[in-house]
Each structure stands twice: as structure tokens, then as C-alpha cells.
Coordinates of N, CA, C and O in Angstrom, one line a residue:
X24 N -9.8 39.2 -22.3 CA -10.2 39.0 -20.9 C -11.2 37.9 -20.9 O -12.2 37.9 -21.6
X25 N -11.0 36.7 -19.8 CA -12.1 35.8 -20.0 C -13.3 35.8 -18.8 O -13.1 35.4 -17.7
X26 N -14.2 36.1 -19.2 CA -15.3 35.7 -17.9 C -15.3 34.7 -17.3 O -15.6 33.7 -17.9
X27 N -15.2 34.6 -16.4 CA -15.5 33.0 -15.1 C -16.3 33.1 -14.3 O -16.2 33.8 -13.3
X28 N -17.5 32.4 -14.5 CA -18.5 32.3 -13.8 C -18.4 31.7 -12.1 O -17.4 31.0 -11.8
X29 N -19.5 32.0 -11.1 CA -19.1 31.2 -10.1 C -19.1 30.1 -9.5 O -18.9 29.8 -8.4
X30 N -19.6 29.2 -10.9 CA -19.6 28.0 -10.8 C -18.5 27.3 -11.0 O -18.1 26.6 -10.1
X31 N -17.6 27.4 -12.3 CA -16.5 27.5 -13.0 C -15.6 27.8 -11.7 O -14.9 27.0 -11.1
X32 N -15.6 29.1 -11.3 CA -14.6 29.2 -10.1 C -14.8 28.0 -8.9 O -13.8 27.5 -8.3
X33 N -16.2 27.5 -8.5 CA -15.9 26.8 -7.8 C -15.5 25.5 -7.8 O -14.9 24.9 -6.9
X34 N -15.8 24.9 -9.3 CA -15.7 23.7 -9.4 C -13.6 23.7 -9.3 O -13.1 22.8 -8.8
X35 N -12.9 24.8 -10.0 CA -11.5 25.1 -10.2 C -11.4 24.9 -8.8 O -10.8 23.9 -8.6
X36 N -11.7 25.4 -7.8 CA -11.3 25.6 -6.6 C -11.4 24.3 -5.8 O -10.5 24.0 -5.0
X37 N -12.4 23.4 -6.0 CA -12.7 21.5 -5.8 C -12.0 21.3 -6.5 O -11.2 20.7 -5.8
X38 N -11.6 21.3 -7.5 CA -10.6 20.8 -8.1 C -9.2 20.8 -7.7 O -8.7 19.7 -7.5
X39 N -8.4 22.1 -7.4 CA -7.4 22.2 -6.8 C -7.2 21.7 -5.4 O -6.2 21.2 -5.0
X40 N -8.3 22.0 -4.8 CA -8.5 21.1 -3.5 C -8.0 20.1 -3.2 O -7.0 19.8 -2.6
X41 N -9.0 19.3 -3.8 CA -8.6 17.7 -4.8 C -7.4 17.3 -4.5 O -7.0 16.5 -3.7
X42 N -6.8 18.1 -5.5 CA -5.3 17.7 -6.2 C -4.5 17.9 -5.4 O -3.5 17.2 -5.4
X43 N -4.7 18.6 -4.7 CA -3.9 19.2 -3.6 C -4.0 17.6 -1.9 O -3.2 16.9 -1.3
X44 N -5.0 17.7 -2.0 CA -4.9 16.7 -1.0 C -4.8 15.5 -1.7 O -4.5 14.7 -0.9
X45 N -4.8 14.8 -2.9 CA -4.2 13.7 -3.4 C -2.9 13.8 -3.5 O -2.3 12.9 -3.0
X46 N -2.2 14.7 -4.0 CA -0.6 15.1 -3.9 C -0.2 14.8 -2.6 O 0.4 13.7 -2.5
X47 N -0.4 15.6 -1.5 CA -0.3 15.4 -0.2 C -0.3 14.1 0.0 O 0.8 13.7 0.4
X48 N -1.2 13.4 -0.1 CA -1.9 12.0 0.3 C -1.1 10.6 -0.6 O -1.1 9.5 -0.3
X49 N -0.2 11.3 -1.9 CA 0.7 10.6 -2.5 C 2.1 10.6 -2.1 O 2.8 9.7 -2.5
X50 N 2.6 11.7 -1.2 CA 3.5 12.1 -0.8 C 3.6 10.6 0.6 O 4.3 9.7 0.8
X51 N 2.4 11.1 1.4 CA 2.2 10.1 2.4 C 2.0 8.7 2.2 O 2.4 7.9 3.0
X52 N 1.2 8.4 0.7 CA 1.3 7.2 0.6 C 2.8 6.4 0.5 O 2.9 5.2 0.9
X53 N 3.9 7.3 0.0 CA 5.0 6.6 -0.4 C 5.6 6.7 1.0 O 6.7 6.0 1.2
X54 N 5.0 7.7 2.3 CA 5.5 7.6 3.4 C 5.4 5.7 4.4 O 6.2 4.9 5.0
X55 N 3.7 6.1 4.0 CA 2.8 4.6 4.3 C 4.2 3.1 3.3 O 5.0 2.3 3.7
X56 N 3.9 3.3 2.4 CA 4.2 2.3 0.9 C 6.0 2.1 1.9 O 6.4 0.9 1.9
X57 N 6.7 3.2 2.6 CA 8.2 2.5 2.8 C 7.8 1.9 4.4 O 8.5 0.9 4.8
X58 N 6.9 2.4 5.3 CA 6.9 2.1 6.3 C 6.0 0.5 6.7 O 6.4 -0.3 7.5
X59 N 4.5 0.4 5.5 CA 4.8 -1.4 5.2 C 5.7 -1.7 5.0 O 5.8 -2.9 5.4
X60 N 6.5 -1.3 4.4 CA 7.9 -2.5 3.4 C 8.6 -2.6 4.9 O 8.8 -3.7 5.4
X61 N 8.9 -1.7 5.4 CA 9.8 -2.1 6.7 C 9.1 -3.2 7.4 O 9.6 -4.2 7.9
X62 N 7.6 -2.8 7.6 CA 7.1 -3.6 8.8 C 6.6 -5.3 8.2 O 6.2 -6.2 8.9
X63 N 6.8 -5.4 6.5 CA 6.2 -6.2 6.1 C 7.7 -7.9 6.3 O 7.7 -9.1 6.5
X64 N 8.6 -6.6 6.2 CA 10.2 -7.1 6.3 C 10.1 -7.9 7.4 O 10.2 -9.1 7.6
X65 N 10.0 -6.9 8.2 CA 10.2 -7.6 9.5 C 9.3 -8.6 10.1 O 9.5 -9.3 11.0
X66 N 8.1 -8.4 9.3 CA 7.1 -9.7 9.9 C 7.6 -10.9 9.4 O 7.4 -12.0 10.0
X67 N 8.3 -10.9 7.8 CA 8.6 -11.8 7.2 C 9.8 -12.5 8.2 O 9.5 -13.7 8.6
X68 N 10.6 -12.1 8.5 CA 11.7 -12.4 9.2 C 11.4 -12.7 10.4 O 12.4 -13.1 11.0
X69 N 10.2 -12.6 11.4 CA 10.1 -13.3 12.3 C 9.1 -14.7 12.0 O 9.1 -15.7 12.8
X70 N 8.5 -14.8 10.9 CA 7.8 -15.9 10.6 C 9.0 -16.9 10.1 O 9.0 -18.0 10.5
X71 N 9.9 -16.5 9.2 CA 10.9 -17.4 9.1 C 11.6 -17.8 10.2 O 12.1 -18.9 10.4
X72 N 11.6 -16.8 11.1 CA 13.0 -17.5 12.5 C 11.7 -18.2 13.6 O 11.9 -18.7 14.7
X73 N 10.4 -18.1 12.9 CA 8.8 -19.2 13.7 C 9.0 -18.7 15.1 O 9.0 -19.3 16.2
X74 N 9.1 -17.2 14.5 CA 8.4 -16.8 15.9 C 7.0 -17.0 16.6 O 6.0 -17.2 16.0
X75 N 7.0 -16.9 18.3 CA 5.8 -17.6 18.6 C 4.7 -16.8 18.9 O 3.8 -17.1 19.8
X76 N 4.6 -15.3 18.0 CA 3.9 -14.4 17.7 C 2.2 -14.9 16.6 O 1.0 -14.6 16.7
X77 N 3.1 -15.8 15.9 CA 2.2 -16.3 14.7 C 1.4 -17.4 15.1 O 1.9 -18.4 15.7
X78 N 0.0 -17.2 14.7 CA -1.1 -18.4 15.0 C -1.4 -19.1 13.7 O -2.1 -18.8 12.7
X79 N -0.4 -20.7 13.9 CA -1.3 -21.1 12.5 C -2.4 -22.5 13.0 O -2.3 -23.6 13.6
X80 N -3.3 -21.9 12.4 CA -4.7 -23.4 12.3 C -4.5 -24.6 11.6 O -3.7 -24.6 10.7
X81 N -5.2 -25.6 11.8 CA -5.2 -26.5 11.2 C -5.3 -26.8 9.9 O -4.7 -27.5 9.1
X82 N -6.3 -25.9 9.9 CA -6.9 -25.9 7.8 C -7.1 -24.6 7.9 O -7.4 -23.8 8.8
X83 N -6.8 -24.5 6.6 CA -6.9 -23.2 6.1 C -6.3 -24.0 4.6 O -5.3 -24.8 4.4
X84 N -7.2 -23.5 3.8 CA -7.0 -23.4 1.9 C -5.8 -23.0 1.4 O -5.2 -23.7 0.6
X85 N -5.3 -22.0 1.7 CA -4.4 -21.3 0.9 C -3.1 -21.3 2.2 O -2.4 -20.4 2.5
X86 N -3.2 -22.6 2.9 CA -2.3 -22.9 3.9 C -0.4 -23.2 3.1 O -0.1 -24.1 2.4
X87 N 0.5 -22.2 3.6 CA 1.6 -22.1 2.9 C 2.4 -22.8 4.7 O 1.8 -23.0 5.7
X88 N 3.9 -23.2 4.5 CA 4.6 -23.5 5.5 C 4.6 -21.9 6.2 O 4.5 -20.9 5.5
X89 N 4.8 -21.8 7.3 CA 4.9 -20.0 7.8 C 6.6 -19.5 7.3 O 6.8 -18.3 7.2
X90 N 7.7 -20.5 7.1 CA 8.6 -20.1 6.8 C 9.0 -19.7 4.8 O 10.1 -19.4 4.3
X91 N 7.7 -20.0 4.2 CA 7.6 -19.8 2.7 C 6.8 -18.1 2.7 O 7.1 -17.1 2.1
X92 N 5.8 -18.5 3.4 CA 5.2 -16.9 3.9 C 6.2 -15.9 4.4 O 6.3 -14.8 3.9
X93 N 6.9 -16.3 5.4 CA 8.3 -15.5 5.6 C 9.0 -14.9 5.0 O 9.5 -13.9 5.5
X94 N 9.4 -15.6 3.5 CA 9.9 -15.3 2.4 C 9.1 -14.4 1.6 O 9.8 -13.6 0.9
X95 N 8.0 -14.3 1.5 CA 6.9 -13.6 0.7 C 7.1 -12.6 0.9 O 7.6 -11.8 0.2
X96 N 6.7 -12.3 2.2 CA 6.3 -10.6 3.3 C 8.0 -9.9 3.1 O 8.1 -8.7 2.9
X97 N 9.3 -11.0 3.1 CA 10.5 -10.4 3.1 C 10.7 -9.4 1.8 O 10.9 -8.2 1.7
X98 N 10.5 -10.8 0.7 CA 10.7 -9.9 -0.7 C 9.8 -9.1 -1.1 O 10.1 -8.4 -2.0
X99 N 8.2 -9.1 -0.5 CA 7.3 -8.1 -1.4 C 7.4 -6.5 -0.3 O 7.1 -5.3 -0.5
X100 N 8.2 -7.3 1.5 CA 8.4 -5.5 1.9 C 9.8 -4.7 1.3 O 9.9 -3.5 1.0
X101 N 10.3 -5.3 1.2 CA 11.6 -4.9 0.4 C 11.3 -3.9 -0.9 O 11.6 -2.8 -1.0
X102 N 10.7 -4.9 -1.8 CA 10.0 -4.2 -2.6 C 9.3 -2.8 -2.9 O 9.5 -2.0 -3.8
X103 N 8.1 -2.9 -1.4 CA 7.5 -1.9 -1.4 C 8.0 -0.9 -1.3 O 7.8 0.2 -1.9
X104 N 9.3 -1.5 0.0 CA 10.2 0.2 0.6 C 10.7 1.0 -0.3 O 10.7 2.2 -0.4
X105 N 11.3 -0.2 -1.2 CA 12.3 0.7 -2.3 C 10.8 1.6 -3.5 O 10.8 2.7 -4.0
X106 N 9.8 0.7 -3.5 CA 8.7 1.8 -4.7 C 8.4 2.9 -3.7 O 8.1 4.0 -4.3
X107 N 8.5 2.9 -2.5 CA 7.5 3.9 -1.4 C 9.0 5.0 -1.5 O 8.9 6.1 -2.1
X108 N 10.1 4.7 -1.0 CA 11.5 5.7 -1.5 C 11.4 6.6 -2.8 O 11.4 7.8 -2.9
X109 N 11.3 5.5 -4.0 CA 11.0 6.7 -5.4 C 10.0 7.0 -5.7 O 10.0 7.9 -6.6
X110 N 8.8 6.6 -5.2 CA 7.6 7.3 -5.0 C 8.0 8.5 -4.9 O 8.3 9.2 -5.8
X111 N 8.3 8.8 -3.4 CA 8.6 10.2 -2.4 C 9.4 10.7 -3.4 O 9.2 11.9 -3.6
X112 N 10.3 10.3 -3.9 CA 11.3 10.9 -5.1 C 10.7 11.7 -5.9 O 11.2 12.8 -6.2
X113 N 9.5 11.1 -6.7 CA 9.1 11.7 -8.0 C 9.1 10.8 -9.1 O 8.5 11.0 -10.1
X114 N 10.0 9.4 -8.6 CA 9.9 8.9 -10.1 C 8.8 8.3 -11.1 O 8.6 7.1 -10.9
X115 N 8.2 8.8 -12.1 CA 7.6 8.4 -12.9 C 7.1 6.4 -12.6 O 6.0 6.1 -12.3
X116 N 7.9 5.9 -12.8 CA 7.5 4.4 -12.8 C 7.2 3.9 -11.7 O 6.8 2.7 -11.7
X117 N 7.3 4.7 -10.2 CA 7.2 4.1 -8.9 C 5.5 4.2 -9.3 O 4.9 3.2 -9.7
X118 N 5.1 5.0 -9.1 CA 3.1 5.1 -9.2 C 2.8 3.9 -9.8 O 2.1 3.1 -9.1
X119 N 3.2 3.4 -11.0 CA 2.8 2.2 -11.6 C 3.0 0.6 -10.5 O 2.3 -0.4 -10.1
X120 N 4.3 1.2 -10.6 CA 5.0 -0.1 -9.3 C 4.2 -0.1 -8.3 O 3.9 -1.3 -8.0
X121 N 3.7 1.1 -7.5 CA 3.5 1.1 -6.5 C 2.2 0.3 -6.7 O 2.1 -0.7 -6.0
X122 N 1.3 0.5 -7.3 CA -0.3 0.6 -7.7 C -0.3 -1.1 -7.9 O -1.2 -1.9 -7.7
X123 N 1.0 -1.5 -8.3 CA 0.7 -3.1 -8.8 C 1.5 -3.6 -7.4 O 0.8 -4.6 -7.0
X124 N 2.2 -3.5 -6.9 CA 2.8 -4.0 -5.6 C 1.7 -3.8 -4.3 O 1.6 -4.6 -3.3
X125 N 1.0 -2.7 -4.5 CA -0.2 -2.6 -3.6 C -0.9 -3.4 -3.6 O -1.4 -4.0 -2.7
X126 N -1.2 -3.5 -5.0 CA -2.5 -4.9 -5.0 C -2.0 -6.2 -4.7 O -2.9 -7.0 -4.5
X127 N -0.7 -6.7 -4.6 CA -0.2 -7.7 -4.4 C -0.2 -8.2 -3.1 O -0.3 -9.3 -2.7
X128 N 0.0 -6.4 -2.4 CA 0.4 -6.6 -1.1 C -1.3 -6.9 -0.1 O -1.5 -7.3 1.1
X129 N -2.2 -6.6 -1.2 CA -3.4 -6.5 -0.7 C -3.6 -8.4 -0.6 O -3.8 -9.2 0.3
X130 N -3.3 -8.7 -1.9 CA -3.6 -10.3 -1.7 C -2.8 -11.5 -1.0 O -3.1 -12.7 -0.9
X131 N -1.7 -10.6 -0.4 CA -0.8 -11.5 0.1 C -1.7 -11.4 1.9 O -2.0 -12.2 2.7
X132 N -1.8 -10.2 1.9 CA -2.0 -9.9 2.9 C -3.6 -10.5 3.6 O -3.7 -10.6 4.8
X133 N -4.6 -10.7 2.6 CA -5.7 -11.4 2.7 C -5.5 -12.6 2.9 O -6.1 -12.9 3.9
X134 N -4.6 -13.9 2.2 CA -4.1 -14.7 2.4 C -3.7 -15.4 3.5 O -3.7 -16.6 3.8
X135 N -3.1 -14.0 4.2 CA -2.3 -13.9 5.7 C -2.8 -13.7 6.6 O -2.3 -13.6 7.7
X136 N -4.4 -13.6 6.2 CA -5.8 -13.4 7.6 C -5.1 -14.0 9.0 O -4.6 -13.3 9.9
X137 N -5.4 -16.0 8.9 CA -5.4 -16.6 9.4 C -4.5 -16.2 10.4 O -5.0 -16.0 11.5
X138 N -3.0 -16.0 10.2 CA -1.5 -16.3 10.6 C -1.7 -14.8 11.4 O -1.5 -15.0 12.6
X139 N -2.0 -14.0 11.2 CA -2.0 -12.5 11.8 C -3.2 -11.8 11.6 O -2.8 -11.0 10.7
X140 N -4.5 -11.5 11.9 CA -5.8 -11.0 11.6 C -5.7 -9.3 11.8 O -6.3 -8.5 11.2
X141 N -5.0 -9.3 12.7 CA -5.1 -7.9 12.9 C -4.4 -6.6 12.0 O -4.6 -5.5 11.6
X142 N -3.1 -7.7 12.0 CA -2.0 -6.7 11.3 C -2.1 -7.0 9.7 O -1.5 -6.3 8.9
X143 N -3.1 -8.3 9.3 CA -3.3 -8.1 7.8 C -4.5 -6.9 7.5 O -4.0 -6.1 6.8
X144 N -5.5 -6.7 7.9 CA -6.5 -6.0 7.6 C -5.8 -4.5 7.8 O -6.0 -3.8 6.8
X145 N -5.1 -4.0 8.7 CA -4.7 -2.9 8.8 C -3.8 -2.4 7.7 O -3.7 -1.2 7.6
X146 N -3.0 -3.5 6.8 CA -2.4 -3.2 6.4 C -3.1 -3.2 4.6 O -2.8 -2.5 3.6
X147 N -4.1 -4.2 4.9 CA -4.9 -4.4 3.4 C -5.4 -2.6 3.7 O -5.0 -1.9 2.8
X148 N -6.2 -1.9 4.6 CA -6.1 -0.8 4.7 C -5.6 0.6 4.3 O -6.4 1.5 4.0
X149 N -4.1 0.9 4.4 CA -3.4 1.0 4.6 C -2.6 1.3 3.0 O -1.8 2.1 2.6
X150 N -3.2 0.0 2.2 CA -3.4 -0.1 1.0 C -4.2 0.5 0.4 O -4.0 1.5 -0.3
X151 N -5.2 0.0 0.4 CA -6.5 1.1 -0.1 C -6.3 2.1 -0.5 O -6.4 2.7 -1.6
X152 N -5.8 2.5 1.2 CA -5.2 4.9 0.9 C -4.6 4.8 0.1 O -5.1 5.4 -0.8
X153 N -3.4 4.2 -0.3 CA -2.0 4.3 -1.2 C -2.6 4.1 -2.5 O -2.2 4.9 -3.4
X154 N -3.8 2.9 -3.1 CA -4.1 2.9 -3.9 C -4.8 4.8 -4.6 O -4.5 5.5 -5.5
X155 N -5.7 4.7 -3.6 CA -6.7 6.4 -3.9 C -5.8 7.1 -4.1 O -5.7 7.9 -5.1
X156 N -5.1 7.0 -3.1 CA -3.8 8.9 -3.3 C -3.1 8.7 -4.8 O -3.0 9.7 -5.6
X157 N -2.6 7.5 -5.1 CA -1.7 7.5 -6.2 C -2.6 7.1 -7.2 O -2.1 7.6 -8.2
X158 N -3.6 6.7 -7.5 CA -4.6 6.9 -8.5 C -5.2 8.0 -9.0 O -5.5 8.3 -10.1
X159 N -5.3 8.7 -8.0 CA -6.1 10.4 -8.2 C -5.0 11.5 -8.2 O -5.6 12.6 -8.0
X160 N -3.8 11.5 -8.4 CA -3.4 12.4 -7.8 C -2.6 12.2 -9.7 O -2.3 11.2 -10.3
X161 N -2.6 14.1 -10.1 CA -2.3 14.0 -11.1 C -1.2 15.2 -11.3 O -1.5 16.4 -11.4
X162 N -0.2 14.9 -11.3 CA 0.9 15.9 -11.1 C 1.3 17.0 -12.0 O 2.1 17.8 -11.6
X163 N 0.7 17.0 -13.4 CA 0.5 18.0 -14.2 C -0.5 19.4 -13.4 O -0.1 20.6 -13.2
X164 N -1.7 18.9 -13.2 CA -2.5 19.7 -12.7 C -1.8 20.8 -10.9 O -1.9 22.0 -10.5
X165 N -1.2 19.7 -10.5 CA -0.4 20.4 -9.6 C 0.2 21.6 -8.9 O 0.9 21.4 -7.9

């Protein structure tokens, strides 16, 4: 018979907590992770067809044509959707994919200030969560 103090019990109890809302919150990130990839798709594909949505400035450093950026947002939402699908699946290699496509999506999307301010920060956001949930979240403990 083992004694459990009520520290031990509480800290188990934050702990499952925890786990419980990172699970949750991984579940949703791969919800988030397919619903950028759609929305990242379709921004790509209106920057390619130069839609008159997009503000580009004069200068800007890391200044791309808006129809090469179009291509970027196409292939890295595509990407996402399908890691954010086997995410939600369970598969083992999506968390890794995801965690490195996040960060990608983080730098593409900083890059992409200029051209859309609003919808890059939300989405660098957006990332963040997806990063926490699928970093902390430990499916053994589960």
C-alpha cells in the first residue's frame, strides 16, 4: 500500500491537468495547423492572381515579387494542412513536422509584415499556440 501525501496528490493532479489541456490544445492545434494551411493556400493564390487586397511598399529588405510569395504561402499551406490532418490523426512524425513547419510558417509570415500586417501577426500567433500545445503535450502520460 503506498502513502501519498497532499502535496504529491496535488502536484499529480497539475500535472494531469496540464496534460490534459495540452492534449486538448494539440488536438486543436492540428485543428488551427489545417485551418492556416487552407487560409495560407488561399492567400497564396490570391497574391499570385495580384490581387488588389495586397499592399506592396517601395522598399522593403526582404522584398520578394508578390507572385513568388504567392508560391511560398501555396506550398508551405498545403504543407501545413496535410501536417495539421495527421496531427489530428495521431501520427508520430506530424508533431515534429508540425513544430518545424510552424517555425517556418512563423518566418515566412514575419517576412510577410509589409504585404498583409494584420493577417501575418495573427497568424505568427496562431503559431505560437501550435508550437506550446505540441511541445508540452506528452501522450504517454495521457
Amino acid at each position: 500500500m503506498t502513502h501519498q501525501t497532499a502535496t504529491e496528490s496535488s502536484e499529480r493532479g497539475s500535472d494531469t491537468t496540464r496534460q490534459t489541456f495540452a492534449a486538448v490544445g494539440s488536438i486543436a492545434g492540428g485543428v488551427v495547423l489545417l485551418t492556416v494551411g487552407i487560409l495560407q493556400f488561399l492567400e497564396g493564390i490570391s497574391a499570385v492572381a495580384k490581387d488588389k487586397i495586397l499592399v506592396v511598399g517601395p522598399q522593403y529588405t526582404y522584398q520578394f515579387d508578390v507572385t513568388a510569395w504567392g508560391w511560398i504561402h501555396i506550398v508551405l499551406g498545403v504543407l501545413i494542412a496535410v501536417t495539421g490532418i495527421s496531427l489530428m490523426a495521431g501520427l508520430a512524425w506530424a508533431r515534429i513536422t508540425a513544430l518545424i513547419l510552424v517555425a517556418l510558417s512563423i518566418i515566412a509570415n514575419f517576412l510577410w509584415l509589409p504585404y498583409n500586417p494584420w493577417w501575418a501577426v495573427l497568424v505568427i500567433a496562431l503559431d505560437v499556440f501550435v508550437i506550446w500545445a505540441i511541445s508540452t503535450w506528452d501522450p504517454d502520460r495521457f
